[in-house]
DNA sequence: GACTCCGTTCGACAATGCCGACCGCGGCGC
DNA sequence: GCGCCGCGGTCGGCATTGTCGAACGGAGTC
């Protein structure tokens, strides 16, 4: 692997830092976080500012992410094959299930939401496209983990963050859950990420059979689950059908 | 201005190239477009791939934008003050006018859509957040041009692309239109960008009085315009009210 | 089967970006 | 009001770093 360009890696690190750290950061803070000389960080920031990837608050001198990134992000959506193939099926699934639909793909130890259909006939909901969800505490994430041993191993090495009292926080519990997912062909989470919310998801496979994403529904526990908090089998069937349809589309394209 | 880091500028150029050129590009094409050595382009691409900003199609070897950009883009939305202040007012405007609402800010000779509220109670619409619109052919863009002489001069130097037969394509026509916008305090476009579609927009000002964005509605000509294709005055009033409310919010925050 | 095209590798050169110390300024506290 | 401190920004020297161009290998094609 010849020459990973370090200035670009550093620039990317700065962008990620700005994305994580909610809000504006100063040159000093950035330099300290990344263990760079202040001057170095400044030079990179100026360049990023020049290309529109970061903006500077004239008043405070602090930096934040720039508008050009928004356009690049949305351009990614245009190109993303998983998303474009899944668009129609996601709408259909939302209509049939009456719940919000999300499509996720793995990104750096998280689930990246690449598509989101609001729950039909309902109130204000915030768009989650571009958001990162935890792998071990969502139905989407568990699907991705179940079919990617490598990813699963990496996640289990680190600590499993707890979001509610039902989050799976031990490696053995997660391993068992993933085995169950492989067995059933779909995954569920019941209040493991957000109290009162549940999700059901199934894998999307590309032509080679490789799992490249997941599609699932999420909503209130009462609607998604029957007695004893068991996910509704009919809904799970709809999710699986949608996932199969998308997979077929993806495979057929090649 | 010391040291604009060239490798980062080149990386940004590659990303923009991938965003423009719809679809996947090969190393050779990229290197040729940017007049770089193939090896150099390859090194940068490898680095961008490492940080998740580009992805490589295993089958063809070609490159496309990566998923990490989507997350950065959505993180930008979280930070963007213009958008967060405008969220509620945009919803209110959509409800009152019954039309789709968009909020735009200037970006590199275009209008970047930073927020989009669908037309209430309606069919499938595609989210346009992150999209770039022409400055001279949309109501949003004309507002931005009217209050930014610098930007207007730059746009008028270049050729004005024609989208419909009603697009303003000559500099004098545009200049007159912008004067009218300043006079009225709001702008409109009637089938200048998309046949059958019209738009009405008004400026959003920050604390200093500087125009930092625009908010507007868009929809079918029949609904937005009255007799003789003149924009409806009541709707224009709603748009202006919303713009003033957002401006007040922005100013008050400082 | 040979040709061509394309992504990838490699090594040498020097241009490049990095570093650390130095300015100017604004805010705070003494 | 004056001095101090912390901040973002600047500058120049050094060597690390990225760049270049040519050569490799595999896939698809005629």
Short mmCIF file of N, CA and C in Angstrom, two decimals, chain A residues 1-9 11-13 15-16 18-24 42-44 46-48 50-53 55 57 59 64-77 79-81 83 88 91 105-108 112-114 118 124 127 129-132 254, chain B residues 1-9 11-13 15-16 18-24 40 42-44 46-48 50-53 55 57 59 64-77 79-81 83 91 105-108 112-114 118 124 127 129-132 254:
data_model
loop_
_atom_site.label_atom_id
_atom_site.label_comp_id
_atom_site.label_asym_id
_atom_site.label_seq_id
_atom_site.Cartn_x
_atom_site.Cartn_y
_atom_site.Cartn_z
N UNK A 1 0.85 -1.21 0.00
CA UNK A 1 0.00 0.00 0.00
C UNK A 1 0.87 1.24 0.00
N UNK A 2 1.08 1.83 -1.15
CA UNK A 2 2.00 2.96 -1.24
C UNK A 2 1.33 4.27 -0.90
N UNK A 3 2.03 5.03 -0.07
CA UNK A 3 1.68 6.41 0.24
C UNK A 3 0.25 6.77 0.55
N UNK A 4 -0.22 6.41 1.74
CA UNK A 4 -1.47 7.02 2.16
C UNK A 4 -1.16 8.49 2.46
N UNK A 5 -1.72 9.38 1.72
CA UNK A 5 -1.39 10.80 1.82
C UNK A 5 -1.81 11.34 3.18
N UNK A 6 -0.84 11.70 3.97
CA UNK A 6 -1.15 12.01 5.36
C UNK A 6 -1.92 13.32 5.52
N UNK A 7 -1.64 14.31 4.68
CA UNK A 7 -2.36 15.56 4.87
C UNK A 7 -3.84 15.36 4.62
N UNK A 8 -4.16 14.47 3.70
CA UNK A 8 -5.57 14.19 3.43
C UNK A 8 -6.18 13.43 4.60
N UNK A 9 -5.41 12.49 5.13
CA UNK A 9 -5.92 11.76 6.29
C UNK A 9 -6.17 12.72 7.44
N UNK A 11 -6.84 15.90 7.19
CA UNK A 11 -8.00 16.72 6.86
C UNK A 11 -9.28 15.95 7.17
N UNK A 12 -9.28 14.69 6.80
CA UNK A 12 -10.46 13.87 7.05
C UNK A 12 -10.71 13.75 8.55
N UNK A 13 -9.62 13.60 9.30
CA UNK A 13 -9.75 13.49 10.75
C UNK A 13 -10.37 14.76 11.33
N UNK A 15 -12.36 16.82 9.76
CA UNK A 15 -13.78 16.85 9.39
C UNK A 15 -14.59 15.94 10.30
N UNK A 16 -14.05 14.76 10.56
CA UNK A 16 -14.78 13.85 11.44
C UNK A 16 -14.89 14.42 12.84
N UNK A 18 -15.01 17.54 13.62
CA UNK A 18 -16.04 18.59 13.60
C UNK A 18 -17.44 17.98 13.55
N UNK A 19 -17.55 16.82 12.88
CA UNK A 19 -18.86 16.18 12.79
C UNK A 19 -19.26 15.61 14.15
N UNK A 20 -18.29 15.02 14.82
CA UNK A 20 -18.57 14.46 16.14
C UNK A 20 -18.86 15.57 17.12
N UNK A 21 -17.82 16.34 17.42
CA UNK A 21 -17.95 17.42 18.36
C UNK A 21 -19.06 18.35 17.90
N UNK A 22 -20.20 18.26 18.54
CA UNK A 22 -21.35 19.03 18.08
C UNK A 22 -21.07 20.51 18.24
N UNK A 23 -20.93 21.18 17.11
CA UNK A 23 -20.74 22.62 17.16
C UNK A 23 -19.39 23.06 16.64
N UNK A 24 -19.00 24.23 17.00
CA UNK A 24 -17.80 24.85 16.46
C UNK A 24 -16.59 24.53 17.33
N UNK A 42 -3.90 24.81 11.35
CA UNK A 42 -4.40 26.03 10.73
C UNK A 42 -4.31 25.96 9.21
N UNK A 43 -3.17 25.50 8.72
CA UNK A 43 -3.00 25.40 7.28
C UNK A 43 -4.04 24.49 6.66
N UNK A 44 -4.29 23.36 7.28
CA UNK A 44 -5.28 22.42 6.74
C UNK A 44 -6.66 23.05 6.79
N UNK A 46 -7.44 26.18 6.69
CA UNK A 46 -7.57 27.21 5.66
C UNK A 46 -7.87 26.58 4.31
N UNK A 47 -7.17 25.49 4.05
CA UNK A 47 -7.41 24.82 2.77
C UNK A 47 -8.84 24.29 2.71
N UNK A 48 -9.27 23.65 3.76
CA UNK A 48 -10.62 23.11 3.79
C UNK A 48 -11.64 24.22 3.65
N UNK A 50 -11.08 26.96 2.01
CA UNK A 50 -11.02 27.38 0.62
C UNK A 50 -11.88 26.53 -0.30
N UNK A 51 -11.97 25.24 -0.01
CA UNK A 51 -12.78 24.37 -0.87
C UNK A 51 -14.20 24.22 -0.33
N UNK A 52 -14.51 24.94 0.73
CA UNK A 52 -15.89 24.96 1.21
C UNK A 52 -16.28 23.81 2.11
N UNK A 53 -15.29 23.04 2.57
CA UNK A 53 -15.62 21.91 3.44
C UNK A 53 -15.78 22.35 4.89
N UNK A 55 -16.40 26.05 7.40
CA UNK A 55 -16.69 27.48 7.42
C UNK A 55 -16.18 28.02 8.75
N UNK A 57 -16.67 30.89 11.67
CA UNK A 57 -17.52 31.91 12.28
C UNK A 57 -16.70 33.19 12.44
N UNK A 59 -17.17 35.88 13.86
CA UNK A 59 -17.17 36.51 15.17
C UNK A 59 -16.19 35.84 16.13
N UNK A 64 -16.46 25.29 11.69
CA UNK A 64 -17.51 24.27 11.67
C UNK A 64 -17.58 23.70 10.26
N UNK A 65 -18.35 22.64 10.10
CA UNK A 65 -18.45 22.00 8.79
C UNK A 65 -19.04 22.97 7.76
N UNK A 66 -18.69 22.76 6.51
CA UNK A 66 -19.10 23.68 5.46
C UNK A 66 -20.19 23.12 4.55
N UNK A 67 -20.74 24.00 3.77
CA UNK A 67 -21.92 23.67 2.97
C UNK A 67 -21.60 22.70 1.84
N UNK A 68 -20.37 22.75 1.34
CA UNK A 68 -20.05 21.89 0.21
C UNK A 68 -20.24 20.42 0.57
N UNK A 69 -20.05 20.11 1.85
CA UNK A 69 -20.20 18.71 2.27
C UNK A 69 -21.63 18.23 2.08
N UNK A 70 -22.57 19.12 2.28
CA UNK A 70 -23.97 18.74 2.12
C UNK A 70 -24.23 18.29 0.69
N UNK A 71 -23.67 19.04 -0.23
CA UNK A 71 -23.89 18.67 -1.62
C UNK A 71 -23.20 17.37 -1.97
N UNK A 72 -21.99 17.18 -1.47
CA UNK A 72 -21.30 15.92 -1.72
C UNK A 72 -22.09 14.76 -1.14
N UNK A 73 -22.62 14.96 0.05
CA UNK A 73 -23.39 13.89 0.69
C UNK A 73 -24.61 13.53 -0.13
N UNK A 74 -25.29 14.54 -0.63
CA UNK A 74 -26.49 14.22 -1.39
C UNK A 74 -26.12 13.63 -2.75
N UNK A 75 -24.96 14.02 -3.27
CA UNK A 75 -24.50 13.41 -4.51
C UNK A 75 -24.22 11.92 -4.29
N UNK A 76 -23.73 11.62 -3.11
CA UNK A 76 -23.51 10.20 -2.79
C UNK A 76 -24.82 9.43 -2.89
N UNK A 77 -25.87 10.02 -2.39
CA UNK A 77 -27.17 9.36 -2.43
C UNK A 77 -27.61 9.09 -3.86
N UNK A 79 -25.78 8.44 -6.35
CA UNK A 79 -24.99 7.39 -6.98
C UNK A 79 -25.25 6.04 -6.33
N UNK A 80 -25.54 6.09 -5.04
CA UNK A 80 -25.66 4.86 -4.26
C UNK A 80 -26.68 3.91 -4.87
N UNK A 81 -26.18 2.76 -5.26
CA UNK A 81 -27.04 1.82 -5.97
C UNK A 81 -28.03 1.17 -5.00
N UNK A 83 -29.43 2.38 -2.45
CA UNK A 83 -30.55 3.26 -2.16
C UNK A 83 -31.50 3.38 -3.36
N UNK A 88 -38.37 2.35 -4.28
CA UNK A 88 -39.76 1.98 -4.46
C UNK A 88 -40.21 0.94 -3.45
N UNK A 91 -41.01 2.45 -0.08
CA UNK A 91 -42.32 3.08 -0.03
C UNK A 91 -43.41 2.03 0.14
N UNK A 105 -26.58 0.82 5.95
CA UNK A 105 -25.40 0.16 5.42
C UNK A 105 -24.28 0.37 6.44
N UNK A 106 -23.35 -0.56 6.55
CA UNK A 106 -22.32 -0.38 7.58
C UNK A 106 -21.36 0.76 7.25
N UNK A 107 -20.95 1.49 8.27
CA UNK A 107 -19.94 2.54 8.11
C UNK A 107 -19.19 2.71 9.41
N UNK A 108 -17.93 2.28 9.38
CA UNK A 108 -17.06 2.52 10.54
C UNK A 108 -17.68 2.14 11.87
N UNK A 112 -25.12 3.36 8.91
CA UNK A 112 -25.44 4.63 8.27
C UNK A 112 -26.80 4.51 7.61
N UNK A 113 -27.69 5.43 7.94
CA UNK A 113 -29.02 5.43 7.34
C UNK A 113 -28.93 6.10 5.97
N UNK A 114 -29.20 5.34 4.92
CA UNK A 114 -29.11 5.91 3.57
C UNK A 114 -30.48 6.23 2.99
N UNK A 118 -40.93 8.18 5.98
CA UNK A 118 -41.70 8.48 7.19
C UNK A 118 -42.87 7.53 7.34
N UNK A 124 -45.10 15.21 12.59
CA UNK A 124 -43.75 15.63 12.27
C UNK A 124 -42.74 14.55 12.66
N UNK A 127 -35.99 13.72 9.56
CA UNK A 127 -35.31 12.85 8.60
C UNK A 127 -34.01 12.34 9.19
N UNK A 129 -31.76 10.41 7.42
CA UNK A 129 -30.77 10.06 6.40
C UNK A 129 -29.44 10.71 6.75
N UNK A 130 -28.40 9.91 6.78
CA UNK A 130 -27.10 10.42 7.14
C UNK A 130 -26.76 10.19 8.60
N UNK A 131 -27.73 9.78 9.38
CA UNK A 131 -27.49 9.54 10.79
C UNK A 131 -26.75 8.21 10.99
N UNK A 132 -26.05 8.11 12.10
CA UNK A 132 -25.37 6.86 12.45
C UNK A 132 -26.09 6.21 13.62
N UNK A 254 -26.72 -6.40 -12.25
CA UNK A 254 -25.34 -6.70 -12.66
C UNK A 254 -25.26 -7.56 -13.90
N UNK B 1 -1.66 34.69 3.02
CA UNK B 1 -2.31 33.37 3.01
C UNK B 1 -1.25 32.27 2.83
N UNK B 2 -0.81 31.70 3.89
CA UNK B 2 0.27 30.74 3.78
C UNK B 2 -0.24 29.35 3.47
N UNK B 3 0.43 28.71 2.52
CA UNK B 3 0.26 27.30 2.24
C UNK B 3 -1.13 26.73 2.12
N UNK B 4 -1.80 27.00 1.01
CA UNK B 4 -2.98 26.19 0.75
C UNK B 4 -2.49 24.78 0.42
N UNK B 5 -2.82 23.82 1.24
CA UNK B 5 -2.28 22.47 1.08
C UNK B 5 -2.80 21.85 -0.21
N UNK B 6 -1.87 21.62 -1.15
CA UNK B 6 -2.32 21.25 -2.49
C UNK B 6 -2.91 19.85 -2.55
N UNK B 7 -2.38 18.93 -1.75
CA UNK B 7 -2.93 17.57 -1.86
C UNK B 7 -4.39 17.57 -1.41
N UNK B 8 -4.70 18.41 -0.46
CA UNK B 8 -6.09 18.48 -0.01
C UNK B 8 -6.95 19.14 -1.07
N UNK B 9 -6.41 20.17 -1.69
CA UNK B 9 -7.17 20.80 -2.77
C UNK B 9 -7.43 19.82 -3.89
N UNK B 11 -7.57 16.57 -3.58
CA UNK B 11 -8.56 15.60 -3.11
C UNK B 11 -9.96 16.17 -3.23
N UNK B 12 -10.10 17.44 -2.86
CA UNK B 12 -11.42 18.07 -2.95
C UNK B 12 -11.87 18.15 -4.40
N UNK B 13 -10.92 18.45 -5.27
CA UNK B 13 -11.27 18.53 -6.69
C UNK B 13 -11.76 17.17 -7.19
N UNK B 15 -13.23 14.88 -5.40
CA UNK B 15 -14.56 14.64 -4.85
C UNK B 15 -15.60 15.42 -5.64
N UNK B 16 -15.28 16.63 -5.96
CA UNK B 16 -16.25 17.43 -6.71
C UNK B 16 -16.46 16.84 -8.11
N UNK B 18 -16.24 13.75 -8.89
CA UNK B 18 -17.09 12.57 -8.75
C UNK B 18 -18.54 12.97 -8.50
N UNK B 19 -18.73 14.10 -7.82
CA UNK B 19 -20.09 14.55 -7.54
C UNK B 19 -20.75 15.05 -8.81
N UNK B 20 -19.98 15.76 -9.63
CA UNK B 20 -20.53 16.27 -10.88
C UNK B 20 -20.78 15.13 -11.84
N UNK B 21 -19.67 14.52 -12.26
CA UNK B 21 -19.77 13.42 -13.20
C UNK B 21 -20.65 12.34 -12.60
N UNK B 22 -21.85 12.26 -13.10
CA UNK B 22 -22.81 11.34 -12.50
C UNK B 22 -22.35 9.91 -12.70
N UNK B 23 -21.94 9.30 -11.60
CA UNK B 23 -21.57 7.91 -11.67
C UNK B 23 -20.12 7.66 -11.35
N UNK B 24 -19.65 6.53 -11.78
CA UNK B 24 -18.31 6.10 -11.43
C UNK B 24 -17.29 6.58 -12.45
N UNK B 40 -0.29 9.73 -9.08
CA UNK B 40 -0.69 10.71 -8.07
C UNK B 40 -2.17 10.59 -7.76
N UNK B 42 -4.00 8.10 -8.18
CA UNK B 42 -4.23 6.84 -7.50
C UNK B 42 -3.96 6.93 -6.01
N UNK B 43 -2.83 7.57 -5.67
CA UNK B 43 -2.49 7.72 -4.25
C UNK B 43 -3.56 8.48 -3.49
N UNK B 44 -4.02 9.56 -4.08
CA UNK B 44 -5.06 10.35 -3.41
C UNK B 44 -6.34 9.53 -3.27
N UNK B 46 -6.64 6.33 -3.11
CA UNK B 46 -6.47 5.30 -2.08
C UNK B 46 -6.68 5.89 -0.69
N UNK B 47 -6.14 7.07 -0.50
CA UNK B 47 -6.29 7.71 0.81
C UNK B 47 -7.75 8.05 1.07
N UNK B 48 -8.41 8.61 0.07
CA UNK B 48 -9.82 8.95 0.23
C UNK B 48 -10.64 7.69 0.48
N UNK B 50 -9.50 5.08 2.00
CA UNK B 50 -9.20 4.68 3.38
C UNK B 50 -10.05 5.41 4.40
N UNK B 51 -10.34 6.67 4.15
CA UNK B 51 -11.14 7.43 5.10
C UNK B 51 -12.63 7.37 4.76
N UNK B 52 -12.98 6.61 3.74
CA UNK B 52 -14.40 6.38 3.45
C UNK B 52 -15.05 7.46 2.61
N UNK B 53 -14.23 8.35 2.03
CA UNK B 53 -14.83 9.42 1.23
C UNK B 53 -15.12 8.96 -0.20
N UNK B 55 -15.52 5.17 -2.63
CA UNK B 55 -15.61 3.72 -2.63
C UNK B 55 -15.20 3.25 -4.01
N UNK B 57 -15.66 0.31 -6.88
CA UNK B 57 -16.44 -0.81 -7.38
C UNK B 57 -15.47 -1.96 -7.65
N UNK B 59 -15.78 -4.70 -9.04
CA UNK B 59 -15.88 -5.34 -10.35
C UNK B 59 -15.14 -4.54 -11.42
N UNK B 64 -16.28 5.90 -6.88
CA UNK B 64 -17.46 6.75 -6.69
C UNK B 64 -17.42 7.32 -5.28
N UNK B 65 -18.29 8.25 -5.00
CA UNK B 65 -18.32 8.87 -3.69
C UNK B 65 -18.62 7.83 -2.60
N UNK B 66 -18.14 8.11 -1.40
CA UNK B 66 -18.27 7.15 -0.31
C UNK B 66 -19.30 7.55 0.73
N UNK B 67 -19.60 6.59 1.56
CA UNK B 67 -20.69 6.76 2.52
C UNK B 67 -20.36 7.78 3.61
N UNK B 68 -19.11 7.92 3.95
CA UNK B 68 -18.75 8.84 5.03
C UNK B 68 -19.20 10.26 4.71
N UNK B 69 -19.22 10.59 3.44
CA UNK B 69 -19.64 11.94 3.05
C UNK B 69 -21.08 12.20 3.43
N UNK B 70 -21.90 11.17 3.34
CA UNK B 70 -23.30 11.35 3.69
C UNK B 70 -23.44 11.77 5.15
N UNK B 71 -22.66 11.11 5.98
CA UNK B 71 -22.74 11.46 7.40
C UNK B 71 -22.22 12.86 7.67
N UNK B 72 -21.13 13.23 7.00
CA UNK B 72 -20.61 14.58 7.17
C UNK B 72 -21.64 15.60 6.71
N UNK B 73 -22.27 15.32 5.60
CA UNK B 73 -23.28 16.24 5.09
C UNK B 73 -24.42 16.43 6.06
N UNK B 74 -24.87 15.34 6.64
CA UNK B 74 -25.99 15.49 7.57
C UNK B 74 -25.52 16.14 8.86
N UNK B 75 -24.26 15.93 9.21
CA UNK B 75 -23.74 16.62 10.38
C UNK B 75 -23.72 18.13 10.16
N UNK B 76 -23.44 18.50 8.92
CA UNK B 76 -23.47 19.93 8.60
C UNK B 76 -24.86 20.50 8.86
N UNK B 77 -25.86 19.76 8.51
CA UNK B 77 -27.23 20.23 8.73
C UNK B 77 -27.51 20.44 10.21
N UNK B 79 -25.47 21.40 12.42
CA UNK B 79 -24.76 22.57 12.93
C UNK B 79 -25.30 23.86 12.33
N UNK B 80 -25.75 23.76 11.09
CA UNK B 80 -26.17 24.94 10.35
C UNK B 80 -27.22 25.75 11.10
N UNK B 81 -26.85 26.95 11.43
CA UNK B 81 -27.74 27.77 12.24
C UNK B 81 -28.94 28.25 11.44
N UNK B 83 -30.49 26.81 9.08
CA UNK B 83 -31.49 25.77 8.95
C UNK B 83 -32.23 25.53 10.27
N UNK B 91 -42.12 24.95 8.33
CA UNK B 91 -43.32 24.12 8.47
C UNK B 91 -44.57 25.00 8.46
N UNK B 105 -29.08 28.62 0.36
CA UNK B 105 -27.95 29.48 0.70
C UNK B 105 -26.98 29.40 -0.46
N UNK B 106 -26.21 30.46 -0.69
CA UNK B 106 -25.31 30.42 -1.86
C UNK B 106 -24.16 29.45 -1.66
N UNK B 107 -23.79 28.77 -2.73
CA UNK B 107 -22.62 27.89 -2.70
C UNK B 107 -22.04 27.82 -4.10
N UNK B 108 -20.88 28.43 -4.26
CA UNK B 108 -20.14 28.30 -5.51
C UNK B 108 -20.99 28.56 -6.75
N UNK B 112 -27.67 26.28 -2.77
CA UNK B 112 -27.68 24.99 -2.09
C UNK B 112 -28.95 24.90 -1.25
N UNK B 113 -29.73 23.88 -1.46
CA UNK B 113 -30.95 23.68 -0.70
C UNK B 113 -30.59 23.05 0.66
N UNK B 114 -30.81 23.78 1.72
CA UNK B 114 -30.45 23.25 3.04
C UNK B 114 -31.67 22.74 3.80
N UNK B 118 -42.02 19.18 2.29
CA UNK B 118 -42.89 18.75 1.20
C UNK B 118 -44.20 19.52 1.23
N UNK B 124 -45.95 11.49 -3.74
CA UNK B 124 -44.52 11.29 -3.62
C UNK B 124 -43.76 12.51 -4.12
N UNK B 127 -36.84 14.39 -1.97
CA UNK B 127 -36.18 15.36 -1.10
C UNK B 127 -35.06 16.06 -1.86
N UNK B 129 -32.91 18.34 -0.40
CA UNK B 129 -31.85 18.85 0.46
C UNK B 129 -30.50 18.41 -0.09
N UNK B 130 -29.59 19.35 -0.23
CA UNK B 130 -28.28 19.03 -0.78
C UNK B 130 -28.19 19.30 -2.27
N UNK B 131 -29.31 19.53 -2.90
CA UNK B 131 -29.30 19.78 -4.34
C UNK B 131 -28.82 21.20 -4.62
N UNK B 132 -28.31 21.40 -5.83
CA UNK B 132 -27.87 22.72 -6.27
C UNK B 132 -28.83 23.23 -7.33
N UNK B 254 -27.85 36.19 18.43
CA UNK B 254 -26.49 36.73 18.61
C UNK B 254 -26.40 37.62 19.84
#
